[in-house]
Amino acid sequence: MMPDGKHGIVTGGGTGVGAKIAETLAHAGTRVTVMGHREAPLREVAGTVLWLCSDQALSVNGQALSLSGGEI
C-alpha cells in the first residue's frame, strides 16, 4: 500500500527505532512529524527525512503528559 497523501507522526523519533520508522515513512513518500524530548537528535532526523524525498519535515520537542481524571 502506498502512503499517498498520508502524514505520519512518530513519537520517540529522535533516535533508535523511532528514527528508523520516520526515515522509512519518508522514503515511502509520507509526510512525517517527529516528536521527542531532545531537540538535537530531532533536528538531525528531520534533516534526514527531508533528504529522503519527503517534501516536508517537522520536529516537535516536548514531553508527553498522562491525563487521569481530567487533571494534569
Short mmCIF file of C-alpha atoms in Angstrom, two decimals:
data_model
loop_
_atom_site.label_atom_id
_atom_site.label_comp_id
_atom_site.label_asym_id
_atom_site.label_seq_id
_atom_site.Cartn_x
_atom_site.Cartn_y
_atom_site.Cartn_z
CA MET A 1 0.00 0.00 0.00
CA MET A 2 1.41 3.40 -0.96
CA PRO A 3 1.02 6.22 1.59
CA ASP A 4 -0.08 8.89 -0.92
CA GLY A 5 -1.36 11.94 0.94
CA LYS A 6 -0.64 10.43 4.36
CA HIS A 7 1.02 12.14 7.32
CA GLY A 8 2.82 10.04 9.92
CA ILE A 9 3.51 11.18 13.48
CA VAL A 10 6.42 9.34 15.10
CA THR A 11 6.88 9.70 18.86
CA GLY A 12 10.33 8.94 20.22
CA GLY A 13 11.60 9.65 16.73
CA GLY A 14 14.91 11.26 17.60
CA THR A 15 16.87 8.02 17.94
CA GLY A 16 16.72 4.26 17.52
CA VAL A 17 13.63 2.54 16.21
CA GLY A 18 11.59 5.76 16.09
CA ALA A 19 14.18 7.46 13.89
CA LYS A 20 14.27 4.46 11.55
CA ILE A 21 10.46 4.42 11.32
CA ALA A 22 10.46 8.15 10.43
CA GLU A 23 13.09 7.56 7.74
CA THR A 24 11.19 4.58 6.32
CA LEU A 25 7.92 6.52 6.16
CA ALA A 26 9.65 9.46 4.45
CA HIS A 27 11.30 7.17 1.92
CA ALA A 28 7.83 5.80 1.09
CA GLY A 29 6.55 9.33 0.45
CA THR A 30 4.73 10.00 3.72
CA ARG A 31 4.89 13.47 5.29
CA VAL A 32 6.44 12.98 8.74
CA THR A 33 6.28 14.75 12.10
CA VAL A 34 8.97 13.54 14.50
CA MET A 35 8.40 14.04 18.24
CA GLY A 36 10.74 13.55 21.18
CA HIS A 37 12.47 15.06 24.21
CA ARG A 38 15.87 16.08 22.81
CA GLU A 39 16.00 18.79 20.16
CA ALA A 40 19.38 17.97 18.56
CA PRO A 41 18.51 14.38 17.52
CA LEU A 42 15.09 15.54 16.29
CA ARG A 43 16.67 18.15 14.04
CA GLU A 44 19.07 15.54 12.66
CA VAL A 45 16.24 13.12 11.86
CA ALA A 46 14.18 15.95 10.32
CA GLY A 47 17.13 16.73 8.05
CA THR A 48 17.38 13.08 7.03
CA VAL A 49 13.62 12.94 6.37
CA LEU A 50 13.92 15.95 4.04
CA TRP A 51 16.86 14.34 2.27
CA LEU A 52 14.84 11.13 1.73
CA CYS A 53 12.43 12.79 -0.70
CA SER A 54 9.72 13.85 1.71
CA ASP A 55 8.56 17.34 0.78
CA GLN A 56 8.31 18.48 4.39
CA ALA A 57 9.64 17.53 7.79
CA LEU A 58 8.61 18.80 11.18
CA SER A 59 10.25 18.10 14.52
CA VAL A 60 8.46 18.74 17.80
CA ASN A 61 10.39 18.93 21.06
CA GLY A 62 8.29 18.33 24.16
CA GLN A 63 7.04 15.98 26.82
CA ALA A 64 4.02 13.70 26.79
CA LEU A 65 1.54 14.02 29.65
CA SER A 66 -0.79 11.43 31.07
CA LEU A 67 -4.24 12.73 31.94
CA SER A 68 -6.14 10.91 34.64
CA GLY A 69 -9.50 12.08 35.89
CA GLY A 70 -9.20 15.32 33.93
CA GLU A 71 -6.19 16.55 35.92
CA ILE A 72 -2.62 17.12 34.81
#
